[in-house]
Amino acid sequence: MAFKLPELGYDYSALEPHIDARTMEIHHTKHHAGYTNNLNNAIGGTDLEGKSIEEILASVSQHSVAVRNNGGGFYNHNLYWDVMAPGGAETPEGELLEAINTAFGSVDSFKEQFVKAAATRFGSGWAWLVKKDSGLVVASTPNQDNPLMDVAEVQGTPILGIDVWEHAYYLNYQNRRPDYINAFWYLINWDVVSSRFKG
Ligand code: MN3
């Protein structure tokens, strides 16, 4: 079974004015579709066929660069669309809120760390809220790497992530990555993040 580009479950215009419809459409139908196709091509006829994406990423150091880049790209964008789904809680609640407070002191200081990780990631990459056995941490990764990978500096389960590749914001924000990062807070569906946290 080949990996499949997911439907978003909402319109490309649903995240306006924070992320414009054209950016969403290109990001989904070109970039994410590209990672998905290239991942399928990279694993076709190998023993990775039929494995889950999580399994593939956990042993990514043993696979090709194409599997690392496109497997990461496939997984990361699935998570990104999911955590920005319209509706749901506007702030962290319940067990997730408690875990954020325990790890960072407050939601505001979590946000500060997350913004810093996203803003200071040099070049292309991602910033993450990561669930580890020891609690929550903020991390960032280059390119399409993520914390599920055995090559990642900080390993764990990503429960929130922001794409800071220029293709995620350039049409609307040009070079103003910080403005895009600030807008991201209006888009997060904390119910989705919570259920990923409970996983
Ligand atoms: Mn992207």
PDB file of C-alpha atoms and ligand atoms in Angstrom:
ATOM      1  CA  MET A   1       0.000   0.000   0.000  1.00  0.00           C
ATOM      2  CA  ALA A   2       1.473   3.275  -1.103  1.00  0.00           C
ATOM      3  CA  PHE A   3       1.309   6.397   1.058  1.00  0.00           C
ATOM      4  CA  LYS A   4      -1.521   8.715   0.084  1.00  0.00           C
ATOM      5  CA  LEU A   5      -1.728  12.506   0.079  1.00  0.00           C
ATOM      6  CA  PRO A   6      -4.401  13.291   2.699  1.00  0.00           C
ATOM      7  CA  GLU A   7      -7.385  15.538   2.080  1.00  0.00           C
ATOM      8  CA  LEU A   8      -7.230  18.649   4.255  1.00  0.00           C
ATOM      9  CA  GLY A   9     -10.790  18.360   5.558  1.00  0.00           C
ATOM     10  CA  TYR A  10     -11.208  22.131   5.101  1.00  0.00           C
ATOM     11  CA  ASP A  11     -10.988  24.667   2.275  1.00  0.00           C
ATOM     12  CA  TYR A  12      -7.740  26.252   1.151  1.00  0.00           C
ATOM     13  CA  SER A  13      -9.263  29.615   2.143  1.00  0.00           C
ATOM     14  CA  ALA A  14     -10.211  28.443   5.660  1.00  0.00           C
ATOM     15  CA  LEU A  15      -7.071  29.834   7.318  1.00  0.00           C
ATOM     16  CA  GLU A  16      -7.286  33.314   5.789  1.00  0.00           C
ATOM     17  CA  PRO A  17      -6.233  35.995   6.493  1.00  0.00           C
ATOM     18  CA  HIS A  18      -3.369  34.293   8.343  1.00  0.00           C
ATOM     19  CA  ILE A  19      -2.452  31.869   5.564  1.00  0.00           C
ATOM     20  CA  ASP A  20      -3.789  32.678   2.099  1.00  0.00           C
ATOM     21  CA  ALA A  21      -5.605  30.166  -0.100  1.00  0.00           C
ATOM     22  CA  ARG A  22      -3.009  30.229  -2.883  1.00  0.00           C
ATOM     23  CA  THR A  23      -0.197  29.353  -0.458  1.00  0.00           C
ATOM     24  CA  MET A  24      -2.292  26.511   0.962  1.00  0.00           C
ATOM     25  CA  GLU A  25      -3.149  25.153  -2.480  1.00  0.00           C
ATOM     26  CA  ILE A  26       0.442  25.168  -3.745  1.00  0.00           C
ATOM     27  CA  HIS A  27       1.735  23.812  -0.447  1.00  0.00           C
ATOM     28  CA  HIS A  28      -0.708  20.892  -0.493  1.00  0.00           C
ATOM     29  CA  THR A  29      -1.002  20.039  -4.198  1.00  0.00           C
ATOM     30  CA  LYS A  30       2.644  20.657  -5.165  1.00  0.00           C
ATOM     31  CA  HIS A  31       4.926  20.388  -2.136  1.00  0.00           C
ATOM     32  CA  HIS A  32       3.130  17.788  -0.016  1.00  0.00           C
ATOM     33  CA  ALA A  33       2.071  15.841  -3.105  1.00  0.00           C
ATOM     34  CA  GLY A  34       5.696  15.878  -4.247  1.00  0.00           C
ATOM     35  CA  TYR A  35       7.004  14.479  -0.967  1.00  0.00           C
ATOM     36  CA  THR A  36       4.314  11.792  -1.034  1.00  0.00           C
ATOM     37  CA  ASN A  37       5.096  10.682  -4.604  1.00  0.00           C
ATOM     38  CA  ASN A  38       8.834  10.784  -4.058  1.00  0.00           C
ATOM     39  CA  LEU A  39       8.505   8.760  -0.843  1.00  0.00           C
ATOM     40  CA  ASN A  40       6.501   6.101  -2.687  1.00  0.00           C
ATOM     41  CA  ASN A  41       9.112   6.024  -5.451  1.00  0.00           C
ATOM     42  CA  ALA A  42      11.941   5.768  -2.918  1.00  0.00           C
ATOM     43  CA  ILE A  43      10.454   2.804  -1.027  1.00  0.00           C
ATOM     44  CA  GLY A  44       8.923   1.010  -4.018  1.00  0.00           C
ATOM     45  CA  GLY A  45      10.344  -2.516  -4.310  1.00  0.00           C
ATOM     46  CA  THR A  46      12.271  -2.231  -1.014  1.00  0.00           C
ATOM     47  CA  ASP A  47      11.531  -3.858   2.345  1.00  0.00           C
ATOM     48  CA  LEU A  48      10.123  -0.530   3.556  1.00  0.00           C
ATOM     49  CA  GLU A  49       6.976  -1.102   1.510  1.00  0.00           C
ATOM     50  CA  GLY A  50       4.071  -1.794   3.857  1.00  0.00           C
ATOM     51  CA  LYS A  51       5.790  -0.301   6.909  1.00  0.00           C
ATOM     52  CA  SER A  52       4.183   2.599   8.772  1.00  0.00           C
ATOM     53  CA  ILE A  53       5.693   6.040   8.314  1.00  0.00           C
ATOM     54  CA  GLU A  54       6.567   6.111  12.030  1.00  0.00           C
ATOM     55  CA  GLU A  55       8.499   2.848  11.675  1.00  0.00           C
ATOM     56  CA  ILE A  56      10.370   4.139   8.640  1.00  0.00           C
ATOM     57  CA  LEU A  57      11.334   7.394  10.378  1.00  0.00           C
ATOM     58  CA  ALA A  58      12.495   5.612  13.540  1.00  0.00           C
ATOM     59  CA  SER A  59      15.186   3.817  11.531  1.00  0.00           C
ATOM     60  CA  VAL A  60      15.813   6.562   8.990  1.00  0.00           C
ATOM     61  CA  SER A  61      19.589   6.545   9.516  1.00  0.00           C
ATOM     62  CA  GLN A  62      19.637   3.184   7.705  1.00  0.00           C
ATOM     63  CA  HIS A  63      17.755   4.434   4.639  1.00  0.00           C
ATOM     64  CA  SER A  64      18.494   6.692   1.684  1.00  0.00           C
ATOM     65  CA  VAL A  65      18.525  10.485   1.772  1.00  0.00           C
ATOM     66  CA  ALA A  66      15.401  10.368  -0.413  1.00  0.00           C
ATOM     67  CA  VAL A  67      13.549   8.372   2.248  1.00  0.00           C
ATOM     68  CA  ARG A  68      14.707  10.785   4.971  1.00  0.00           C
ATOM     69  CA  ASN A  69      13.701  13.944   3.074  1.00  0.00           C
ATOM     70  CA  ASN A  70      10.450  12.713   1.570  1.00  0.00           C
ATOM     71  CA  GLY A  71       9.366  10.517   4.483  1.00  0.00           C
ATOM     72  CA  GLY A  72       9.856  13.515   6.758  1.00  0.00           C
ATOM     73  CA  GLY A  73       8.057  15.793   4.310  1.00  0.00           C
ATOM     74  CA  PHE A  74       5.126  13.383   4.081  1.00  0.00           C
ATOM     75  CA  TYR A  75       4.741  13.006   7.870  1.00  0.00           C
ATOM     76  CA  ASN A  76       5.436  16.644   8.791  1.00  0.00           C
ATOM     77  CA  HIS A  77       2.800  18.100   6.476  1.00  0.00           C
ATOM     78  CA  ASN A  78       0.177  15.580   7.655  1.00  0.00           C
ATOM     79  CA  LEU A  79       0.755  16.902  11.165  1.00  0.00           C
ATOM     80  CA  TYR A  80       0.821  20.561  10.073  1.00  0.00           C
ATOM     81  CA  TRP A  81      -2.573  20.432   8.287  1.00  0.00           C
ATOM     82  CA  ASP A  82      -4.026  18.509  11.194  1.00  0.00           C
ATOM     83  CA  VAL A  83      -2.994  20.908  13.984  1.00  0.00           C
ATOM     84  CA  MET A  84      -4.286  23.915  12.002  1.00  0.00           C
ATOM     85  CA  ALA A  85      -7.752  22.434  11.356  1.00  0.00           C
ATOM     86  CA  PRO A  86     -10.308  25.183  12.022  1.00  0.00           C
ATOM     87  CA  GLY A  87     -12.450  24.865  15.175  1.00  0.00           C
ATOM     88  CA  GLY A  88     -11.475  23.339  18.491  1.00  0.00           C
ATOM     89  CA  ALA A  89     -10.044  24.858  21.636  1.00  0.00           C
ATOM     90  CA  GLU A  90      -8.229  28.172  21.189  1.00  0.00           C
ATOM     91  CA  THR A  91      -5.860  27.605  24.088  1.00  0.00           C
ATOM     92  CA  PRO A  92      -4.370  24.497  25.688  1.00  0.00           C
ATOM     93  CA  GLU A  93      -6.660  22.908  28.278  1.00  0.00           C
ATOM     94  CA  GLY A  94      -6.753  20.025  30.749  1.00  0.00           C
ATOM     95  CA  GLU A  95      -3.837  17.590  30.932  1.00  0.00           C
ATOM     96  CA  LEU A  96      -1.977  19.310  28.101  1.00  0.00           C
ATOM     97  CA  LEU A  97      -2.196  22.672  29.863  1.00  0.00           C
ATOM     98  CA  GLU A  98      -0.854  21.067  33.045  1.00  0.00           C
ATOM     99  CA  ALA A  99       2.036  19.489  31.122  1.00  0.00           C
ATOM    100  CA  ILE A 100       2.882  22.823  29.464  1.00  0.00           C
ATOM    101  CA  ASN A 101       2.844  24.598  32.819  1.00  0.00           C
ATOM    102  CA  THR A 102       5.023  21.893  34.372  1.00  0.00           C
ATOM    103  CA  ALA A 103       7.561  22.012  31.544  1.00  0.00           C
ATOM    104  CA  PHE A 104       7.706  25.729  30.778  1.00  0.00           C
ATOM    105  CA  GLY A 105       6.167  27.518  33.763  1.00  0.00           C
ATOM    106  CA  SER A 106       3.355  29.076  31.717  1.00  0.00           C
ATOM    107  CA  VAL A 107       1.755  29.044  28.281  1.00  0.00           C
ATOM    108  CA  ASP A 108       3.385  32.391  27.536  1.00  0.00           C
ATOM    109  CA  SER A 109       6.856  31.142  28.263  1.00  0.00           C
ATOM    110  CA  PHE A 110       6.181  28.017  26.152  1.00  0.00           C
ATOM    111  CA  LYS A 111       5.116  30.338  23.302  1.00  0.00           C
ATOM    112  CA  GLU A 112       8.262  32.402  23.732  1.00  0.00           C
ATOM    113  CA  GLN A 113      10.470  29.303  23.390  1.00  0.00           C
ATOM    114  CA  PHE A 114       8.507  27.979  20.429  1.00  0.00           C
ATOM    115  CA  VAL A 115       8.645  31.331  18.595  1.00  0.00           C
ATOM    116  CA  LYS A 116      12.371  31.549  19.230  1.00  0.00           C
ATOM    117  CA  ALA A 117      12.968  28.020  17.916  1.00  0.00           C
ATOM    118  CA  ALA A 118      10.939  28.776  14.778  1.00  0.00           C
ATOM    119  CA  ALA A 119      12.447  32.209  14.177  1.00  0.00           C
ATOM    120  CA  THR A 120      16.058  31.165  14.671  1.00  0.00           C
ATOM    121  CA  ARG A 121      15.996  27.940  12.622  1.00  0.00           C
ATOM    122  CA  PHE A 122      18.513  28.904   9.935  1.00  0.00           C
ATOM    123  CA  GLY A 123      17.262  28.221   6.408  1.00  0.00           C
ATOM    124  CA  SER A 124      14.475  25.687   5.989  1.00  0.00           C
ATOM    125  CA  GLY A 125      13.026  23.511   8.732  1.00  0.00           C
ATOM    126  CA  TRP A 126      10.480  23.091  11.477  1.00  0.00           C
ATOM    127  CA  ALA A 127       9.874  23.968  15.115  1.00  0.00           C
ATOM    128  CA  TRP A 128       8.144  21.444  17.371  1.00  0.00           C
ATOM    129  CA  LEU A 129       6.463  20.838  20.674  1.00  0.00           C
ATOM    130  CA  VAL A 130       7.721  17.367  21.533  1.00  0.00           C
ATOM    131  CA  LYS A 131       6.400  14.820  24.021  1.00  0.00           C
ATOM    132  CA  LYS A 132       9.132  12.868  25.737  1.00  0.00           C
ATOM    133  CA  ASP A 133       8.877  10.415  28.638  1.00  0.00           C
ATOM    134  CA  SER A 134      10.311  13.176  30.829  1.00  0.00           C
ATOM    135  CA  GLY A 135       7.713  15.752  29.682  1.00  0.00           C
ATOM    136  CA  LEU A 136       7.309  18.384  26.988  1.00  0.00           C
ATOM    137  CA  VAL A 137      10.178  20.173  25.236  1.00  0.00           C
ATOM    138  CA  VAL A 138      10.546  22.619  22.344  1.00  0.00           C
ATOM    139  CA  ALA A 139      12.900  21.649  19.520  1.00  0.00           C
ATOM    140  CA  SER A 140      13.661  22.516  15.931  1.00  0.00           C
ATOM    141  CA  THR A 141      14.937  20.452  13.022  1.00  0.00           C
ATOM    142  CA  PRO A 142      16.497  21.296   9.642  1.00  0.00           C
ATOM    143  CA  ASN A 143      14.990  20.449   6.259  1.00  0.00           C
ATOM    144  CA  GLN A 144      12.256  17.795   6.626  1.00  0.00           C
ATOM    145  CA  ASP A 145      13.723  16.093   9.681  1.00  0.00           C
ATOM    146  CA  ASN A 146      11.541  15.583  12.756  1.00  0.00           C
ATOM    147  CA  PRO A 147      11.796  14.255  16.335  1.00  0.00           C
ATOM    148  CA  LEU A 148      10.604  10.752  15.338  1.00  0.00           C
ATOM    149  CA  MET A 149      13.850  10.248  13.429  1.00  0.00           C
ATOM    150  CA  ASP A 150      16.719   8.350  15.018  1.00  0.00           C
ATOM    151  CA  VAL A 151      19.020  11.071  13.654  1.00  0.00           C
ATOM    152  CA  ALA A 152      17.213  13.913  15.459  1.00  0.00           C
ATOM    153  CA  GLU A 153      19.014  15.853  18.177  1.00  0.00           C
ATOM    154  CA  VAL A 154      15.830  15.856  20.305  1.00  0.00           C
ATOM    155  CA  GLN A 155      13.814  12.654  19.975  1.00  0.00           C
ATOM    156  CA  GLY A 156      10.203  12.092  20.981  1.00  0.00           C
ATOM    157  CA  THR A 157       6.689  12.457  19.616  1.00  0.00           C
ATOM    158  CA  PRO A 158       5.906  15.764  17.895  1.00  0.00           C
ATOM    159  CA  ILE A 159       2.456  17.021  18.939  1.00  0.00           C
ATOM    160  CA  LEU A 160       2.610  20.509  17.372  1.00  0.00           C
ATOM    161  CA  GLY A 161       4.777  21.744  14.507  1.00  0.00           C
ATOM    162  CA  ILE A 162       5.255  24.801  12.345  1.00  0.00           C
ATOM    163  CA  ASP A 163       6.720  24.693   8.857  1.00  0.00           C
ATOM    164  CA  VAL A 164       9.220  27.554   8.471  1.00  0.00           C
ATOM    165  CA  TRP A 165      10.240  26.777   4.893  1.00  0.00           C
ATOM    166  CA  GLU A 166       9.726  29.935   2.814  1.00  0.00           C
ATOM    167  CA  HIS A 167       7.127  28.109   0.679  1.00  0.00           C
ATOM    168  CA  ALA A 168       4.863  28.101   3.768  1.00  0.00           C
ATOM    169  CA  TYR A 169       4.624  31.892   3.981  1.00  0.00           C
ATOM    170  CA  TYR A 170       6.462  33.773   1.238  1.00  0.00           C
ATOM    171  CA  LEU A 171       3.489  34.785  -0.967  1.00  0.00           C
ATOM    172  CA  ASN A 172       1.797  36.565   1.921  1.00  0.00           C
ATOM    173  CA  TYR A 173       4.659  37.490   4.252  1.00  0.00           C
ATOM    174  CA  GLN A 174       7.728  37.616   1.959  1.00  0.00           C
ATOM    175  CA  ASN A 175      10.782  37.732   4.247  1.00  0.00           C
ATOM    176  CA  ARG A 176       8.741  38.402   7.407  1.00  0.00           C
ATOM    177  CA  ARG A 177       8.946  34.969   9.023  1.00  0.00           C
ATOM    178  CA  PRO A 178       8.199  36.391  12.523  1.00  0.00           C
ATOM    179  CA  ASP A 179       4.815  37.729  11.302  1.00  0.00           C
ATOM    180  CA  TYR A 180       3.889  34.288   9.963  1.00  0.00           C
ATOM    181  CA  ILE A 181       4.943  32.660  13.241  1.00  0.00           C
ATOM    182  CA  ASN A 182       2.812  35.106  15.229  1.00  0.00           C
ATOM    183  CA  ALA A 183      -0.171  34.424  12.956  1.00  0.00           C
ATOM    184  CA  PHE A 184       0.216  30.672  13.548  1.00  0.00           C
ATOM    185  CA  TRP A 185      -1.148  31.082  17.111  1.00  0.00           C
ATOM    186  CA  TYR A 186      -4.545  32.027  15.650  1.00  0.00           C
ATOM    187  CA  LEU A 187      -4.664  28.780  13.672  1.00  0.00           C
ATOM    188  CA  ILE A 188      -3.802  26.080  16.190  1.00  0.00           C
ATOM    189  CA  ASN A 189      -6.558  23.612  17.047  1.00  0.00           C
ATOM    190  CA  TRP A 190      -5.665  22.743  20.634  1.00  0.00           C
ATOM    191  CA  ASP A 191      -8.145  19.850  20.717  1.00  0.00           C
ATOM    192  CA  VAL A 192      -6.036  18.153  18.039  1.00  0.00           C
ATOM    193  CA  VAL A 193      -2.792  18.893  19.899  1.00  0.00           C
ATOM    194  CA  SER A 194      -4.381  17.535  23.089  1.00  0.00           C
ATOM    195  CA  SER A 195      -5.382  14.280  21.472  1.00  0.00           C
ATOM    196  CA  ARG A 196      -1.889  13.904  20.005  1.00  0.00           C
ATOM    197  CA  PHE A 197      -0.539  14.527  23.501  1.00  0.00           C
ATOM    198  CA  LYS A 198      -2.733  11.786  24.964  1.00  0.00           C
ATOM    199  CA  GLY A 199      -1.837   9.668  21.896  1.00  0.00           C
TER     200      GLY A 199
HETATM  201 MN   MN3 B   1       6.146  22.742   3.633  1.00  0.00          MN
END
